[in-house]
PDB file of C-alpha atoms in Angstrom:
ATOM      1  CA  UNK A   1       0.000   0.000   0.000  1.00  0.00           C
ATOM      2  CA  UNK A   2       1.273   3.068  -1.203  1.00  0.00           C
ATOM      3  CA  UNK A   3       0.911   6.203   1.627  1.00  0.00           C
ATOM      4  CA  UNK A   4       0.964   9.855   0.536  1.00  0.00           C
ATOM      5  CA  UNK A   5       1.681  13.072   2.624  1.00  0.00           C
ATOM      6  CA  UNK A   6       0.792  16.689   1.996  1.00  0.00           C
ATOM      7  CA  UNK A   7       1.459  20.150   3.611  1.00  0.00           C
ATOM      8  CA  UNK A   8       1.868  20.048   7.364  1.00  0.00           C
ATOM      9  CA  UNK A   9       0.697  16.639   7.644  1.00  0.00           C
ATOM     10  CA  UNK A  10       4.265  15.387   5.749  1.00  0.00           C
ATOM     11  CA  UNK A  11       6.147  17.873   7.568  1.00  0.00           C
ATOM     12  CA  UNK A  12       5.245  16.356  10.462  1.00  0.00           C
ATOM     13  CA  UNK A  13       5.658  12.386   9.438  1.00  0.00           C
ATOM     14  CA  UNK A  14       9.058  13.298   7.654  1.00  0.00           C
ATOM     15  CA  UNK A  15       8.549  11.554   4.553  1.00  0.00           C
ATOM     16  CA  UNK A  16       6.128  12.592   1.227  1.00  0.00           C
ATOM     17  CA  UNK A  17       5.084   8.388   0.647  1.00  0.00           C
ATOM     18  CA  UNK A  18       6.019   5.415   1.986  1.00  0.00           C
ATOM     19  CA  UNK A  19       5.129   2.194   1.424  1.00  0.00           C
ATOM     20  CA  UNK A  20       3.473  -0.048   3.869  1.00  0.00           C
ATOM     21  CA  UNK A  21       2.189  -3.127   4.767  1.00  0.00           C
ATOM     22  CA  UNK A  22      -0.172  -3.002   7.404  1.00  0.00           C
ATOM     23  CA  UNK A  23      -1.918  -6.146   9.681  1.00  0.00           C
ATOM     24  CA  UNK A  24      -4.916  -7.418   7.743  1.00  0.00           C
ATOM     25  CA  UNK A  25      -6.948  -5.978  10.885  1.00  0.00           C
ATOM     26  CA  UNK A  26      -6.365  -2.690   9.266  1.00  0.00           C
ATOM     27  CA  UNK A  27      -9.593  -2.512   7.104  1.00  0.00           C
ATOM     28  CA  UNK A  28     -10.561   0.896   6.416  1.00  0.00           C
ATOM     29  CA  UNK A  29      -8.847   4.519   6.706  1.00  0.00           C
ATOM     30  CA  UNK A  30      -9.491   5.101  10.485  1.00  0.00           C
ATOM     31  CA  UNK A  31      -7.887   2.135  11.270  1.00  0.00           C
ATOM     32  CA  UNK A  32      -5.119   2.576   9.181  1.00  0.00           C
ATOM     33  CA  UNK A  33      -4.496   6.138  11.075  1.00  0.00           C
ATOM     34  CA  UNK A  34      -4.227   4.251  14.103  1.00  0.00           C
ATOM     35  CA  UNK A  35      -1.362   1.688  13.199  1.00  0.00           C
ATOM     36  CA  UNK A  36      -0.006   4.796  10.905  1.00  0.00           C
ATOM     37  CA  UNK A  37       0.812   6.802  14.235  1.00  0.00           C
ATOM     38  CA  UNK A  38       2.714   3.793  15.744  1.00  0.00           C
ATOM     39  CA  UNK A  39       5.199   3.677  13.428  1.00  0.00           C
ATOM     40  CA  UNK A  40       6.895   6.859  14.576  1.00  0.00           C
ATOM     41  CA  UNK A  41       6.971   9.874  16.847  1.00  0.00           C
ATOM     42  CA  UNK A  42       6.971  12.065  13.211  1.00  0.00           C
ATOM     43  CA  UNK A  43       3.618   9.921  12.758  1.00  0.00           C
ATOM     44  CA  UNK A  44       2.406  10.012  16.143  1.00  0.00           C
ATOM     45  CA  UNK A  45       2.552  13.861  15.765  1.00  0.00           C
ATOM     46  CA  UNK A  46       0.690  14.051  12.313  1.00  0.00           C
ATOM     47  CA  UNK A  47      -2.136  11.725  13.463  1.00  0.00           C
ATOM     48  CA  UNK A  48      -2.137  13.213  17.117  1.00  0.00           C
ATOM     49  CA  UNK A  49      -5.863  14.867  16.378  1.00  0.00           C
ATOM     50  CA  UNK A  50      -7.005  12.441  13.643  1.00  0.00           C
ATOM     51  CA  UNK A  51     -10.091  14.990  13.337  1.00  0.00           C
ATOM     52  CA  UNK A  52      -8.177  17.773  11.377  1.00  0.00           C
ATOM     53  CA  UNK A  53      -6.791  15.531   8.942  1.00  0.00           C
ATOM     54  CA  UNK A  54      -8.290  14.315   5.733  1.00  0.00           C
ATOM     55  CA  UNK A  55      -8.053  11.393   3.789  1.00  0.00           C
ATOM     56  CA  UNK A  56      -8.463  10.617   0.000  1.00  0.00           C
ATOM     57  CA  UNK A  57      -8.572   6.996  -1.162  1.00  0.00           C
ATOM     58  CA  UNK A  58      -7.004   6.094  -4.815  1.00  0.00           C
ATOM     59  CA  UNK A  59      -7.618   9.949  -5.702  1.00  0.00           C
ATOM     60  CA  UNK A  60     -11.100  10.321  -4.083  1.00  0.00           C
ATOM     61  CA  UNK A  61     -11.822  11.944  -0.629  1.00  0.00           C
ATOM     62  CA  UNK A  62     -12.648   9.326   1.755  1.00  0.00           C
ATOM     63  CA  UNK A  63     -14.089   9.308   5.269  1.00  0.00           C
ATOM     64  CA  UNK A  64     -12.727   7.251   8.279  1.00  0.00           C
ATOM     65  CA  UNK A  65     -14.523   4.451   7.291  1.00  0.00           C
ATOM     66  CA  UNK A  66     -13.840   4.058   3.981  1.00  0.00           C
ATOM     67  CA  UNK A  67     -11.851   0.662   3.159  1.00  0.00           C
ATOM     68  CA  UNK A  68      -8.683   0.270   2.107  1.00  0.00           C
ATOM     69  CA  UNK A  69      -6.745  -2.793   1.201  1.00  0.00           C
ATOM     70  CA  UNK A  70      -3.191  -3.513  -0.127  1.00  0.00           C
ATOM     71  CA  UNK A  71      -2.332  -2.057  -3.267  1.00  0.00           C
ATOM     72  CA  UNK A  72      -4.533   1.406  -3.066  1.00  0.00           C
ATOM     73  CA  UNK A  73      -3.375   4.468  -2.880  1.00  0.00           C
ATOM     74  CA  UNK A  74      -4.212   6.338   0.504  1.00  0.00           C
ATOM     75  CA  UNK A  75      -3.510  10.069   1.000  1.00  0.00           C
ATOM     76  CA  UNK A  76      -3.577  12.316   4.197  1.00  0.00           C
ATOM     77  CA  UNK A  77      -3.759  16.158   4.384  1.00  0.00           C
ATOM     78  CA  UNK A  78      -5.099  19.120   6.330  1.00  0.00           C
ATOM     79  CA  UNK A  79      -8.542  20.347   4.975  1.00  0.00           C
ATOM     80  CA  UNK A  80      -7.761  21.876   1.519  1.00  0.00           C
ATOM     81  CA  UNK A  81      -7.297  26.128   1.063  1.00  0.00           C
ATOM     82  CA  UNK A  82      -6.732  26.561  -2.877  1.00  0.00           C
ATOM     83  CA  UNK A  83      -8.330  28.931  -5.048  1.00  0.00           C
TER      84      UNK A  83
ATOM     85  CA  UNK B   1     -24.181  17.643 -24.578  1.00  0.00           C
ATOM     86  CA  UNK B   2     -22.703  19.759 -21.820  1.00  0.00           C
ATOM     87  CA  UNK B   3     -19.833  21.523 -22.514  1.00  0.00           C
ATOM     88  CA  UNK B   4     -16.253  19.951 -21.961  1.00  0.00           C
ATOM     89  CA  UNK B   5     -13.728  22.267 -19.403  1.00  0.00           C
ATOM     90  CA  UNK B   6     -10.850  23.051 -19.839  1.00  0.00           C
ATOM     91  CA  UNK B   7      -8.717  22.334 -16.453  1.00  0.00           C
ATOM     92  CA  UNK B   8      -4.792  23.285 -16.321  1.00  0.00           C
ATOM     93  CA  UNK B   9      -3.013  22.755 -13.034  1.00  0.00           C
ATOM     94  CA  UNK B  10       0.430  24.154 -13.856  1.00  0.00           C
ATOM     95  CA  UNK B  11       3.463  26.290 -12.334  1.00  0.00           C
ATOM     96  CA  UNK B  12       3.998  28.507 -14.714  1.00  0.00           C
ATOM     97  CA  UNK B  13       1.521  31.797 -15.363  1.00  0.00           C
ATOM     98  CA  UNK B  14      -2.057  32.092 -17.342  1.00  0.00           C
ATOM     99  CA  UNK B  15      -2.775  34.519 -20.274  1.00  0.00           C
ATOM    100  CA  UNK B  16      -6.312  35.599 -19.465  1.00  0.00           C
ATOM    101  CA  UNK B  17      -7.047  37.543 -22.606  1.00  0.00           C
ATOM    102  CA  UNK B  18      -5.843  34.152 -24.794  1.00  0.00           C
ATOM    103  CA  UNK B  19      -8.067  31.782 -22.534  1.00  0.00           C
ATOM    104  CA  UNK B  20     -11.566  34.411 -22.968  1.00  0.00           C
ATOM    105  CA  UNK B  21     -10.653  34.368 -27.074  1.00  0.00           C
ATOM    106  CA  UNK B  22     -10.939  30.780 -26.857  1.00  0.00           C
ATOM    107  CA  UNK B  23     -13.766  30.098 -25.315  1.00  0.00           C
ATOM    108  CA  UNK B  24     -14.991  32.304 -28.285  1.00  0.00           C
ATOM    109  CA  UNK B  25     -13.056  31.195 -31.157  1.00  0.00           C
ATOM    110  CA  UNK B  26     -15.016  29.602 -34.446  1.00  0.00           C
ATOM    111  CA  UNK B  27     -18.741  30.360 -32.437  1.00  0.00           C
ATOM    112  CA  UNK B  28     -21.350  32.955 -32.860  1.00  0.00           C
ATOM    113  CA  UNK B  29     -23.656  32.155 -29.659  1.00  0.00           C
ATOM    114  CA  UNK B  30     -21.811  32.698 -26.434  1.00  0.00           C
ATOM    115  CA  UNK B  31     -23.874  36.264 -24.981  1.00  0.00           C
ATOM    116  CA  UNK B  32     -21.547  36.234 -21.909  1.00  0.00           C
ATOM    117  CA  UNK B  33     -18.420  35.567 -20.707  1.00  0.00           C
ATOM    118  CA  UNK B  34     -17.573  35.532 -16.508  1.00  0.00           C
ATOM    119  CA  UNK B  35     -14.387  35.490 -15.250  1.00  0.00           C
ATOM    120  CA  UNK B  36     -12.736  35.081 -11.960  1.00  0.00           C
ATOM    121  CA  UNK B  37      -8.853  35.741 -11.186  1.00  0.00           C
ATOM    122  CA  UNK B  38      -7.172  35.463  -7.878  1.00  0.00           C
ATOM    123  CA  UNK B  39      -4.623  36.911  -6.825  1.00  0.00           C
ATOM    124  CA  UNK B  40      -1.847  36.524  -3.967  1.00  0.00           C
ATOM    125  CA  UNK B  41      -2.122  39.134  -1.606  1.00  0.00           C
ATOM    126  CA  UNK B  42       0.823  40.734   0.498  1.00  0.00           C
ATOM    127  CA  UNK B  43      -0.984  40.911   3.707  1.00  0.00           C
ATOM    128  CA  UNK B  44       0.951  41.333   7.252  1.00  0.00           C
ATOM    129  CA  UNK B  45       4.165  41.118   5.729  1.00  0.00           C
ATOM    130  CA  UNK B  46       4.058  37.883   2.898  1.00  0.00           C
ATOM    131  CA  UNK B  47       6.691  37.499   0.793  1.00  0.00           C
ATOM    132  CA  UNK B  48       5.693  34.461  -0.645  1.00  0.00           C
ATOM    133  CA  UNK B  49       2.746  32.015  -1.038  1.00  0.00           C
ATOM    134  CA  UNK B  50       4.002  28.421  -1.882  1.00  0.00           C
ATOM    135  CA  UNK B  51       0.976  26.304  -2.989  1.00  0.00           C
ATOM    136  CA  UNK B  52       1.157  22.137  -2.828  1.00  0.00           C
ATOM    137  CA  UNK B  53      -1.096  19.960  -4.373  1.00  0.00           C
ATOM    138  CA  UNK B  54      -1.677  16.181  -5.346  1.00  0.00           C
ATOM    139  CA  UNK B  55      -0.406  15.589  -9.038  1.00  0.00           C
ATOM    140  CA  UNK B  56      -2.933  13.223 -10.448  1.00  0.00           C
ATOM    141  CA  UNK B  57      -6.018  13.909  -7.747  1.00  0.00           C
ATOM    142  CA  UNK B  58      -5.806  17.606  -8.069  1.00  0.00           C
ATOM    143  CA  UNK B  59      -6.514  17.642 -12.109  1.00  0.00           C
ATOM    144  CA  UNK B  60      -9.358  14.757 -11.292  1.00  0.00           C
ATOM    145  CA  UNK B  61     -10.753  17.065  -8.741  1.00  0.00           C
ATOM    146  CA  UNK B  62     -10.838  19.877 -11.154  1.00  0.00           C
ATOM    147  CA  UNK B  63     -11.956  18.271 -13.438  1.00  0.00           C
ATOM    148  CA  UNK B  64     -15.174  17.193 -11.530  1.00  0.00           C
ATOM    149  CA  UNK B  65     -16.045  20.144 -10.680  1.00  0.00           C
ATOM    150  CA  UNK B  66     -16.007  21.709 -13.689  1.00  0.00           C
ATOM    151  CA  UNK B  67     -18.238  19.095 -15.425  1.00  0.00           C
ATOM    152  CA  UNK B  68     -20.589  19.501 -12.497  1.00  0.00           C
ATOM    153  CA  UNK B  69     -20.732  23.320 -13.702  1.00  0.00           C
ATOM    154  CA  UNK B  70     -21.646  22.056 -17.244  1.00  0.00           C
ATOM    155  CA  UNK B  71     -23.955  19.722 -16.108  1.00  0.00           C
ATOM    156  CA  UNK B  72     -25.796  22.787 -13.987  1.00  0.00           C
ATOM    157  CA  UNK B  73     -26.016  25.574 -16.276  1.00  0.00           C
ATOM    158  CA  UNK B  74     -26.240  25.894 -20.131  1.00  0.00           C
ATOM    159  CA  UNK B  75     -22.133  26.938 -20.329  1.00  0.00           C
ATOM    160  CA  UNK B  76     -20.681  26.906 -24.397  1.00  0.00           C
ATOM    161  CA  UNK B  77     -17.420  26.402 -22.197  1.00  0.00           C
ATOM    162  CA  UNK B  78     -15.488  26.692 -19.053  1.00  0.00           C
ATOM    163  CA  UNK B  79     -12.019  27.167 -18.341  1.00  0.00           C
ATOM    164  CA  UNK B  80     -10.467  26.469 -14.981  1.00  0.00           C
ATOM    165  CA  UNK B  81      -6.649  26.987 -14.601  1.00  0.00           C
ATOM    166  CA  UNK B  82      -4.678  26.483 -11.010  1.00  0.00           C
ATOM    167  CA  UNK B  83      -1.104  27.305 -10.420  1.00  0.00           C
ATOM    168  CA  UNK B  84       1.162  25.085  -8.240  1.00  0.00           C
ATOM    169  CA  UNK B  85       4.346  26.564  -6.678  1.00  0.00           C
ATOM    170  CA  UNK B  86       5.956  29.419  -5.272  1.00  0.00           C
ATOM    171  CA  UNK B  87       3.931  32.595  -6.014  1.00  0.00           C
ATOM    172  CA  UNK B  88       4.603  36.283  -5.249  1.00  0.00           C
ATOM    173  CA  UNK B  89       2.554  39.035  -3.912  1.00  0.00           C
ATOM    174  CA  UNK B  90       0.638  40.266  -7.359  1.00  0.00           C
ATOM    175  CA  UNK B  91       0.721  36.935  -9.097  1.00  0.00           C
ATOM    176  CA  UNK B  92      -2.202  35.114 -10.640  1.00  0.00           C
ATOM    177  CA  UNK B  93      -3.197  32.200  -8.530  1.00  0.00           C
ATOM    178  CA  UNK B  94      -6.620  30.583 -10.394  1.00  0.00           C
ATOM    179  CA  UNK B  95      -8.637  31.504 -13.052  1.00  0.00           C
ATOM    180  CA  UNK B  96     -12.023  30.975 -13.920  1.00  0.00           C
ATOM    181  CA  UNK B  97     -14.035  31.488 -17.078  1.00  0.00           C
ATOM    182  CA  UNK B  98     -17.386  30.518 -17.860  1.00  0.00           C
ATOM    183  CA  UNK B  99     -19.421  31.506 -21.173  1.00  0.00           C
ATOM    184  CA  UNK B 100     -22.923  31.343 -21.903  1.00  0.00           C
ATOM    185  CA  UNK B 101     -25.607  32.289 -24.173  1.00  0.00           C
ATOM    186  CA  UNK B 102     -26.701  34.785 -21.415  1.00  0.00           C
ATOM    187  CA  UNK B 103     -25.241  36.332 -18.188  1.00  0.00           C
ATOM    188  CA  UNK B 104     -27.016  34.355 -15.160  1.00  0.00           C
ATOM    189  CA  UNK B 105     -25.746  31.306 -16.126  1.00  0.00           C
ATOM    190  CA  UNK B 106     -22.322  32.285 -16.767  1.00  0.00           C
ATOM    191  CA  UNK B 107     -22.441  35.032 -13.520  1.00  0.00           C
ATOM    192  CA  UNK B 108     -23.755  32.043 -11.377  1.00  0.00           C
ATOM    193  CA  UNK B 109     -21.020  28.942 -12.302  1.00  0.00           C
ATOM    194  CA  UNK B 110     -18.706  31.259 -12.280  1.00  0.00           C
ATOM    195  CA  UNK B 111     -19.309  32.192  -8.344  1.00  0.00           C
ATOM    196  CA  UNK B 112     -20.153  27.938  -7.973  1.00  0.00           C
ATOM    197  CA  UNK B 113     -16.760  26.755  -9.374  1.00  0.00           C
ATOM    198  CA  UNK B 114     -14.290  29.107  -7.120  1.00  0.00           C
ATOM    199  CA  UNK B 115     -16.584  28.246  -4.216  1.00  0.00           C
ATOM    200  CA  UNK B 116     -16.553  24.925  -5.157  1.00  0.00           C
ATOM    201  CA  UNK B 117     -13.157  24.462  -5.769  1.00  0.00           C
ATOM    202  CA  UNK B 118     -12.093  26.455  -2.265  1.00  0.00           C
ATOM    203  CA  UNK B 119     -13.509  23.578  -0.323  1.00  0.00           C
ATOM    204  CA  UNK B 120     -12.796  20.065  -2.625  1.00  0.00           C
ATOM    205  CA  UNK B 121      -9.689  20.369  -4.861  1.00  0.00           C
ATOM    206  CA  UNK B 122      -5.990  19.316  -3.284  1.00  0.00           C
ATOM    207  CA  UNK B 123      -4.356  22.619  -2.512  1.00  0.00           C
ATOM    208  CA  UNK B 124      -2.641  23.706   0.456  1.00  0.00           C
ATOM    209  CA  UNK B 125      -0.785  27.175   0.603  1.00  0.00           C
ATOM    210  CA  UNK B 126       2.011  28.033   3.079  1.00  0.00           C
ATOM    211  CA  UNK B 127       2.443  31.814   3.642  1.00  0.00           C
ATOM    212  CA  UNK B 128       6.273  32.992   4.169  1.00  0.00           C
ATOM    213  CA  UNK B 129       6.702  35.947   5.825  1.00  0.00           C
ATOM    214  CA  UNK B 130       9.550  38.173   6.039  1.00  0.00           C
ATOM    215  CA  UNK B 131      12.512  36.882   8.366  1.00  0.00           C
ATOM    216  CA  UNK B 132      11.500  33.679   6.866  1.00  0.00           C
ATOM    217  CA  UNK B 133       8.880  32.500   9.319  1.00  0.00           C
ATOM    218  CA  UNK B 134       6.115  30.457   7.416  1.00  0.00           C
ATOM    219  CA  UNK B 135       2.485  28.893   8.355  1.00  0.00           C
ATOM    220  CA  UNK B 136      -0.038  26.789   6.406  1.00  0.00           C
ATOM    221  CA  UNK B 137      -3.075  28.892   5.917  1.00  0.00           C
ATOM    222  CA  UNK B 138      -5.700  27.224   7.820  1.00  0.00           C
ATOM    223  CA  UNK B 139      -9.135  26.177   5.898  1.00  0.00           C
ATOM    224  CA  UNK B 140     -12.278  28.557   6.823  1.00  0.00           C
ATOM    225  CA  UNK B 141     -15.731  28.339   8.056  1.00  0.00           C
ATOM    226  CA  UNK B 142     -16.998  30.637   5.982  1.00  0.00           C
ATOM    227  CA  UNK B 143     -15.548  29.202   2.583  1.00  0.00           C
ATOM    228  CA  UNK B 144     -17.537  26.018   3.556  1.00  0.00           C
ATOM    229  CA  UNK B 145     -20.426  27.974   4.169  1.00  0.00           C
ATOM    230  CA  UNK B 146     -20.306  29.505   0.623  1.00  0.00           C
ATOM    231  CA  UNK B 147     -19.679  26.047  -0.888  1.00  0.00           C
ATOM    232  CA  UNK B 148     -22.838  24.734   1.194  1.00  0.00           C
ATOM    233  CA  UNK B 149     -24.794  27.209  -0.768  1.00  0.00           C
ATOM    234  CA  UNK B 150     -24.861  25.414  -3.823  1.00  0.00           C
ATOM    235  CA  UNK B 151     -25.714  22.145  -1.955  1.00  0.00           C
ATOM    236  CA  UNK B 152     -28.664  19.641  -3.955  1.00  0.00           C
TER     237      UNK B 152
END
């Protein structure tokens, strides 16, 4: 599974992707914050309030229960602030 | 057949008098044309703006958008263009242009797609500030609120 970063939320973790491979247990995006901010105190820091960060799935926004499995493409950023 | 937008995420800048002449070129029956250009502003000191997005989910996001303005109003065409980078105070940051056979539906998408696009495409801009001290910009209640207006 391929993990993307943006804006303060990669700042934080350290890295802009990594790939993973998390515990089938890990079914959807909520989960996958939760064994995300073990892996690291960088992590830890960027999931600390899971609330005010936001998630796209394979290039589509997705909410914490949204299910992911190996081989997507999961994304996390702040709430976006274009235009 | 609703129109087919034109979406350009890209660094580099935007010739707004080129984009309006195309959304006119070889037709006789757009009656309006709206436009909206944003700009960075040099508020409290910014020096720069640098603006990060999501190659790949970013154009897709556009892209959607846009072809939900088609599908809503009677547009000939629609342009949407997005820079990415590090802007300036002064620079062109987005541009919008929607043409019509008459104003109100051009006016209207116009106002939908910036609100729109404030609130669901993959941007995120960092102010830097003289001295070299930098924040992300946070994401505001009130741009939700105008996005919520054009809730079905």
């Amino acid at each position: 599974m391929k993990v993307l970063y943006f804006a303060w939320v990669r700042q934080k973790v350290g890295v802009a992707e990594e790939e993973v491979a998390p515990p089938a247990e890990v079914r959807d995006v909520a989960g996958l914050i939760a064994w995300l901010a073990g892996r690291s105190a960088g992590h830890a820091a960027a999931f600390a309030d899971p609330r005010q960060v936001r998630a796209a799935v394979n290039q589509d926004f997705a909410p914490p229960a949204h299910p992911v499995k190996p081989g997507d493409e999961v994304a996390f950023f702040p709430p976006v602030t274009g235009g | 057949m609703p129109a087919v937008p034109r979406v350009l995420v890209q660094a580099g800048p935007f010739d707004i008098g080129a984009e309006a002449a195309r959304l006119q070129a070889g037709r006789t029956d757009v009656g309006g044309l709206a436009s909206f250009l944003g700009i960075c502003r040099g508020d409290g000191g910014l020096v720069a703006m640098e603006l990060e997005h999501y190659p790949g989910m970013t154009e897709k996001a556009l892209t959607r958008i846009a072809e939900e303005a088609c599908a809503r109003w009677p547009l000939t065409g629609c342009t949407v263009i997005h820079r990415h980078g590090r802007l300036v105070p002064g620079d062109p940051i987005v541009l919008v242009l929607t043409a019509s056979a008459h104003r109100v539906a051009a006016l209207e998408s116009c106002a939908f797609l910036i609100d729109w696009l404030k609130t669901k495409a993959p941007f995120w801009k960092r102010e830097e500030f003289a001295g070299g001290a930098g924040r992300w910009v946070e994401a505001k209640a009130e741009d939700d609120a105008a996005a919520d207006r054009w809730a079905r």
